[in-house]
PDB file of C-alpha atoms in Angstrom:
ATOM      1  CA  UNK A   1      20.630  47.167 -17.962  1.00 63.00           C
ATOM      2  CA  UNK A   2      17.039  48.413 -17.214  1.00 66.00           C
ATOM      3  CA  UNK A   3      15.854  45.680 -20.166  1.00 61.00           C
ATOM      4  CA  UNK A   4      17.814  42.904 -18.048  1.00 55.00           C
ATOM      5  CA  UNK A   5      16.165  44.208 -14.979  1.00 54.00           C
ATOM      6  CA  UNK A   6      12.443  44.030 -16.795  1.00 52.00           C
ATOM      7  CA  UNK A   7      12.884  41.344 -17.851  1.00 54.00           C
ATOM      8  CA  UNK A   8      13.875  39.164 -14.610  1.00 58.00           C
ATOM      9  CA  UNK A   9      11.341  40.361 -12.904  1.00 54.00           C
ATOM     10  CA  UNK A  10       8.633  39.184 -15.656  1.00 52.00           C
ATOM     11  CA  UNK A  11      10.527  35.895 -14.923  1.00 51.00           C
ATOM     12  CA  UNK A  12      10.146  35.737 -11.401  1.00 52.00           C
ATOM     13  CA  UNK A  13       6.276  36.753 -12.046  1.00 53.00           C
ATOM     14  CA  UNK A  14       6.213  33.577 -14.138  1.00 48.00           C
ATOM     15  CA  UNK A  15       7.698  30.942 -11.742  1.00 53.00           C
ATOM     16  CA  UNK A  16       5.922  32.577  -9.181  1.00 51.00           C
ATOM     17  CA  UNK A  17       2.200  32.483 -10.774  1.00 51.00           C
ATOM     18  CA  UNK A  18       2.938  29.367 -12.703  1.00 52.00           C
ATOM     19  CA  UNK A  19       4.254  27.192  -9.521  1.00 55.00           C
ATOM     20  CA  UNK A  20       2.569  24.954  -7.462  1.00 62.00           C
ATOM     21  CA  UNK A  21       2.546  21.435  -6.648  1.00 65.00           C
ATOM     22  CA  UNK A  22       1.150  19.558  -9.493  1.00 83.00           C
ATOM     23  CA  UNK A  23      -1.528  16.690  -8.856  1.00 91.00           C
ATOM     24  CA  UNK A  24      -0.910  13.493 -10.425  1.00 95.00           C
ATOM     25  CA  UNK A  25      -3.024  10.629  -8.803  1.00 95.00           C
ATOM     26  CA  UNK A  26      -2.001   7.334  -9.503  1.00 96.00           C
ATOM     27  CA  UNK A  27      -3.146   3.955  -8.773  1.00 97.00           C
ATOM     28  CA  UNK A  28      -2.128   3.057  -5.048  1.00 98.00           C
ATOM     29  CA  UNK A  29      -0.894  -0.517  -4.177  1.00 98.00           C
ATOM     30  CA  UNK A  30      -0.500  -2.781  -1.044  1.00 98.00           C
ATOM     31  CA  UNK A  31       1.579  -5.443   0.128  1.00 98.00           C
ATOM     32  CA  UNK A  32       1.987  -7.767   3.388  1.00 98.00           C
ATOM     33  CA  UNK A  33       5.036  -6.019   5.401  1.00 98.00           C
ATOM     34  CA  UNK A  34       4.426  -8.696   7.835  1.00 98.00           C
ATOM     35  CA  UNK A  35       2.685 -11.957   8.480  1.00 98.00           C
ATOM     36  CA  UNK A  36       2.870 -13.146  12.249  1.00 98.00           C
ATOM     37  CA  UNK A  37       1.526 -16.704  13.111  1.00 98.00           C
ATOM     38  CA  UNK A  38      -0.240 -16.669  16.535  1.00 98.00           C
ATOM     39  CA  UNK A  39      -0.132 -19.517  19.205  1.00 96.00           C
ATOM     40  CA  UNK A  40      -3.958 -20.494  17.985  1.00 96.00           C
ATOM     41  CA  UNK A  41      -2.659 -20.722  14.162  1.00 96.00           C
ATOM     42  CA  UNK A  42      -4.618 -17.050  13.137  1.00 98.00           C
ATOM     43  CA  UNK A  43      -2.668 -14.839  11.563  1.00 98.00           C
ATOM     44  CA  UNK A  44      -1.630 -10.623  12.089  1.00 98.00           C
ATOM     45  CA  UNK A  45      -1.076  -9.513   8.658  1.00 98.00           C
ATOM     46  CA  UNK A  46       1.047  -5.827   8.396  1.00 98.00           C
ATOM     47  CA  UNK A  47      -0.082  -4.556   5.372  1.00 98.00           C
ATOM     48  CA  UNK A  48       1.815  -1.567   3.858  1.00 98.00           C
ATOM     49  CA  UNK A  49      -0.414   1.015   1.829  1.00 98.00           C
ATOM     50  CA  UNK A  50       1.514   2.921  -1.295  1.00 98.00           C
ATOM     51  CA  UNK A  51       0.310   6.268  -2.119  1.00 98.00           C
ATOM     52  CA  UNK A  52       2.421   6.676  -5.653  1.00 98.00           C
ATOM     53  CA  UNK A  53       0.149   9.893  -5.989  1.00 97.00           C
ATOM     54  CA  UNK A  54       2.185  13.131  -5.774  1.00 97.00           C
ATOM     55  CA  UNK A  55      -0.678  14.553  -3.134  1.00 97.00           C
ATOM     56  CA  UNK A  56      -1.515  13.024   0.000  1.00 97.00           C
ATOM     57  CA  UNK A  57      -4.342  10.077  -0.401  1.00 98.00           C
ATOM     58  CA  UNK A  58      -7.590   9.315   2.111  1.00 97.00           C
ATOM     59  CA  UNK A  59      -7.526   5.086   2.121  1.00 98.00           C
ATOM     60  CA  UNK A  60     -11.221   4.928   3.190  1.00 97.00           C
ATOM     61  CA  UNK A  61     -10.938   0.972   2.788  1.00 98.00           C
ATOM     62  CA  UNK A  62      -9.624  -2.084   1.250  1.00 98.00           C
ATOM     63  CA  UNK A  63     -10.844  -5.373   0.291  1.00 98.00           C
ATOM     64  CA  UNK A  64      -7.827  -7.694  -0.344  1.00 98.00           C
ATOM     65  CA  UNK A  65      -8.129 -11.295  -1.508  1.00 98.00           C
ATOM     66  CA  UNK A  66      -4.723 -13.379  -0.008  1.00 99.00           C
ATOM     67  CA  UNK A  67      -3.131 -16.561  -1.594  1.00 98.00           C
ATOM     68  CA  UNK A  68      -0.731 -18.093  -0.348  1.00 98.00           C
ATOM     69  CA  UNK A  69       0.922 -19.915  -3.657  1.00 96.00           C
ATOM     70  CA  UNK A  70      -1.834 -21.274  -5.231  1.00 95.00           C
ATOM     71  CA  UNK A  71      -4.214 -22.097  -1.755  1.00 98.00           C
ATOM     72  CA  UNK A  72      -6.891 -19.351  -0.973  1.00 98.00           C
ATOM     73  CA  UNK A  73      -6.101 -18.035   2.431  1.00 98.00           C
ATOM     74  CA  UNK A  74      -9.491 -15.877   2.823  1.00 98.00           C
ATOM     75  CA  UNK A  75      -9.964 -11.997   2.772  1.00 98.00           C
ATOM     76  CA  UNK A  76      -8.358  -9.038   4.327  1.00 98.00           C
ATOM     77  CA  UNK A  77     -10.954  -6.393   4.840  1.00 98.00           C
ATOM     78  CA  UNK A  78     -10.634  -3.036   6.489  1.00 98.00           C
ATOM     79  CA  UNK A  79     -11.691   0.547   6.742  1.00 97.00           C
ATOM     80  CA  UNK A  80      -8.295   2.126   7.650  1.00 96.00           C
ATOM     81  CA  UNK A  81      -9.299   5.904   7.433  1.00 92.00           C
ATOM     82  CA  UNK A  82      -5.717   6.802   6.736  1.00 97.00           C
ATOM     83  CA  UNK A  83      -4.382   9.738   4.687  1.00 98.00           C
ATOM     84  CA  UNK A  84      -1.072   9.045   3.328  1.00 98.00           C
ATOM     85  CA  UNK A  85       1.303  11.672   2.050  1.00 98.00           C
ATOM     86  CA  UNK A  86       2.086  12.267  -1.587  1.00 97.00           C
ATOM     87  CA  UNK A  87       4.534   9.578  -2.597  1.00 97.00           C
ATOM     88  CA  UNK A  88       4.733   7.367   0.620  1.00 98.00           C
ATOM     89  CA  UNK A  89       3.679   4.713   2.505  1.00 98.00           C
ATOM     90  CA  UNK A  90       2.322   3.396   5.517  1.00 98.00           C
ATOM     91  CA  UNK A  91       1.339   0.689   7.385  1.00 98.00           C
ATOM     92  CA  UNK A  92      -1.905  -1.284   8.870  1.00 98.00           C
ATOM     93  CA  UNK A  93      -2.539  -4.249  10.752  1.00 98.00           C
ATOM     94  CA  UNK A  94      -5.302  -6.731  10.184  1.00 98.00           C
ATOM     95  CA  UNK A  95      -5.999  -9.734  11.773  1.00 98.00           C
ATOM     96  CA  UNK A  96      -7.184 -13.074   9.531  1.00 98.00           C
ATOM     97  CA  UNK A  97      -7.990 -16.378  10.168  1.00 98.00           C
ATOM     98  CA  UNK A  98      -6.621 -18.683   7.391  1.00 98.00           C
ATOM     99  CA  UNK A  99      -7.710 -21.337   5.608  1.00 98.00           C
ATOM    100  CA  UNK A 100      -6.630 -24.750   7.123  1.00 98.00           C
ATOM    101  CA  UNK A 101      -4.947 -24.870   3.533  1.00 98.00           C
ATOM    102  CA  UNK A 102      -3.317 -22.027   3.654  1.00 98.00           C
ATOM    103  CA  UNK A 103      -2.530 -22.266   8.021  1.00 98.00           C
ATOM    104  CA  UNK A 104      -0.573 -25.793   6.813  1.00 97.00           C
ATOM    105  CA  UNK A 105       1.278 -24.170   3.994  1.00 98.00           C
ATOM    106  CA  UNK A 106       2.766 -21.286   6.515  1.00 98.00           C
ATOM    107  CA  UNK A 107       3.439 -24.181   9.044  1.00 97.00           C
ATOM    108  CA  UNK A 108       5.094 -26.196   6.770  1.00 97.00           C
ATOM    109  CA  UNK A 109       7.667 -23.123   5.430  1.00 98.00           C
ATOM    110  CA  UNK A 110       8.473 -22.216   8.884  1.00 98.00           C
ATOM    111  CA  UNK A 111       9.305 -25.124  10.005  1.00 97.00           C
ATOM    112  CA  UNK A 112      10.995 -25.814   7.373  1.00 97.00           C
ATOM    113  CA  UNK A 113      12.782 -22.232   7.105  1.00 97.00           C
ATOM    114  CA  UNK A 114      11.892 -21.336   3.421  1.00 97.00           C
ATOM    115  CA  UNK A 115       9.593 -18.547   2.048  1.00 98.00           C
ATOM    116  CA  UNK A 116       6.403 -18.836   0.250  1.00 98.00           C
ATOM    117  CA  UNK A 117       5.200 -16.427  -2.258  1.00 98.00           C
ATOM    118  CA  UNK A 118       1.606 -14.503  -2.430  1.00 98.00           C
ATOM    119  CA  UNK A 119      -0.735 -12.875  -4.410  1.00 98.00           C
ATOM    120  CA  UNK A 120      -3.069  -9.759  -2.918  1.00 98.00           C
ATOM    121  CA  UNK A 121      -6.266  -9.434  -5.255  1.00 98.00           C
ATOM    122  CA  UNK A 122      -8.913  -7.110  -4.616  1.00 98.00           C
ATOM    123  CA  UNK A 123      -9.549  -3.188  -4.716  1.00 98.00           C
ATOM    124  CA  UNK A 124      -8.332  -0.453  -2.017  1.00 98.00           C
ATOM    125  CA  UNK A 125     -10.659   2.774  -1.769  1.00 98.00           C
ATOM    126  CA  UNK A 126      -9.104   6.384  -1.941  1.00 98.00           C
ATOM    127  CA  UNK A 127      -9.776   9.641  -2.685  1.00 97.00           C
ATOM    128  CA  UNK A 128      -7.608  13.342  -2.660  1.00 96.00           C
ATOM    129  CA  UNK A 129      -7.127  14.564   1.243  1.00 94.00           C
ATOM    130  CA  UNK A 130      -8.133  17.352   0.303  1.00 91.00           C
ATOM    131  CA  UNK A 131     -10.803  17.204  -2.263  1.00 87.00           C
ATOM    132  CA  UNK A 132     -12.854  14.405  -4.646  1.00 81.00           C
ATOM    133  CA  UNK A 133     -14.806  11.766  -3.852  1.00 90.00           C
ATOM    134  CA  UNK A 134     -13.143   7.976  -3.260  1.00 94.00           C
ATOM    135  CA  UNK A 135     -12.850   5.471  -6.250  1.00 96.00           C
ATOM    136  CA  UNK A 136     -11.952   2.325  -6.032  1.00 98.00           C
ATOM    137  CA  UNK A 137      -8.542   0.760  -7.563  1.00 98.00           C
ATOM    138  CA  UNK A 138      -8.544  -2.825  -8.378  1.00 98.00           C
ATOM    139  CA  UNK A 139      -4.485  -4.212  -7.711  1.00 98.00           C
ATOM    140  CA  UNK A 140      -3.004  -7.328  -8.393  1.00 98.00           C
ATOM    141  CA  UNK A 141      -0.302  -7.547  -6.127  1.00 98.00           C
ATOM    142  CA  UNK A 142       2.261 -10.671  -5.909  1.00 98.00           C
ATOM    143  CA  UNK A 143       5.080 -11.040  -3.393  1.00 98.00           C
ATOM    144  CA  UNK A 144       6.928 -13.488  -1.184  1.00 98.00           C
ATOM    145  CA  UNK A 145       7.700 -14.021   2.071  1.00 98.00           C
ATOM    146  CA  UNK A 146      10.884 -15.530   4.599  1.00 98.00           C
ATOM    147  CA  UNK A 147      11.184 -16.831   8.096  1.00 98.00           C
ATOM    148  CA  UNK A 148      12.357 -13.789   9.589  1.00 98.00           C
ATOM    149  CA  UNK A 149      15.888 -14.560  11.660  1.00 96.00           C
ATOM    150  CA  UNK A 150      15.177 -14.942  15.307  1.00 96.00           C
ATOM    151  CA  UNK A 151      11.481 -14.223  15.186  1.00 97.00           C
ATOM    152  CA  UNK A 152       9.663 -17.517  15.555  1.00 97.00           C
ATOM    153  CA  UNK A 153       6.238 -17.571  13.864  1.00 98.00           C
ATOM    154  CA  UNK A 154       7.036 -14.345  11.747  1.00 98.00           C
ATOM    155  CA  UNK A 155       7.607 -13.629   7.775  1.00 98.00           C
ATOM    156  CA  UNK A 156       8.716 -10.397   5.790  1.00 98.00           C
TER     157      UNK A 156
END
């Protein structure tokens, strides 16, 4: 009984010296949450920011090539100063003005009620909240977007 009794505690030691949250940092990722086409043709882009890293993330900045399809849109650029918990997400809004390409292309699908697909290419900045200095991460990021129902002028 008193062996049983040693030998639990030595176990609880162990967890409780050998716990801790364990930091894995991993390659963030973005992608466009929502595009919104104002009266003048420019566009608000939404852009949600992935922190896959199991500690919370500093996104000091990003520098995000669009495409819409295969037409160059132009450049997303921000310094968002956010921290984003371990494993989750959040969300940023830049504005952009198009390319006349790439304006006609959005025109075109919502008018015509059909999505278009995109590709985000560029690097986002980050370091640890709470220790480390920022490196960049090069992404390639495709997606696509749809007319959203009953929102005129918007894709998710």
């Amino acid at each position: 009984m008193k062996r049983l009794l040693v030998l639990s505690v030595c176990l609880l030691f162990l967890i409780a010296c050998g716990g801790g949250q364990v930091r894995r940092i991993s390659e963030p990722t973005a992608s466009i949450q929502q595009l919104t086409v104002a009266e003048d043709g420019d566009w608000s882009v939404v852009l949600r920011l992935q922190n896959y890293s199991s500690i919370p993330m500093r996104f000091d900045g990003l520098r995000l090539d669009l495409a819409i399809g295969d037409t160059a849109a132009g450049t997303l650029e921000a310094a968002p100063a956010l921290q984003i918990g371990g494993e989750s997400v959040d969300i940023t809004t830049l504005a952009l003005v198009p390319s006349v390409q790439a304006r006609l292309l959005i025109a075109d699908a919502l008018a015509s009620g059909r999505g278009v697909s995109y590709v985000l290419e560029g690097t986002i900045t980050a370091a640890p909240a709470d220790r480390g200095g920022a490196r960049e991460y090069r992404i390639r990021r495709p997606g696509s977007l749809g007319p959203a129902p009953g929102l005129p002028g918007v894709l998710r």
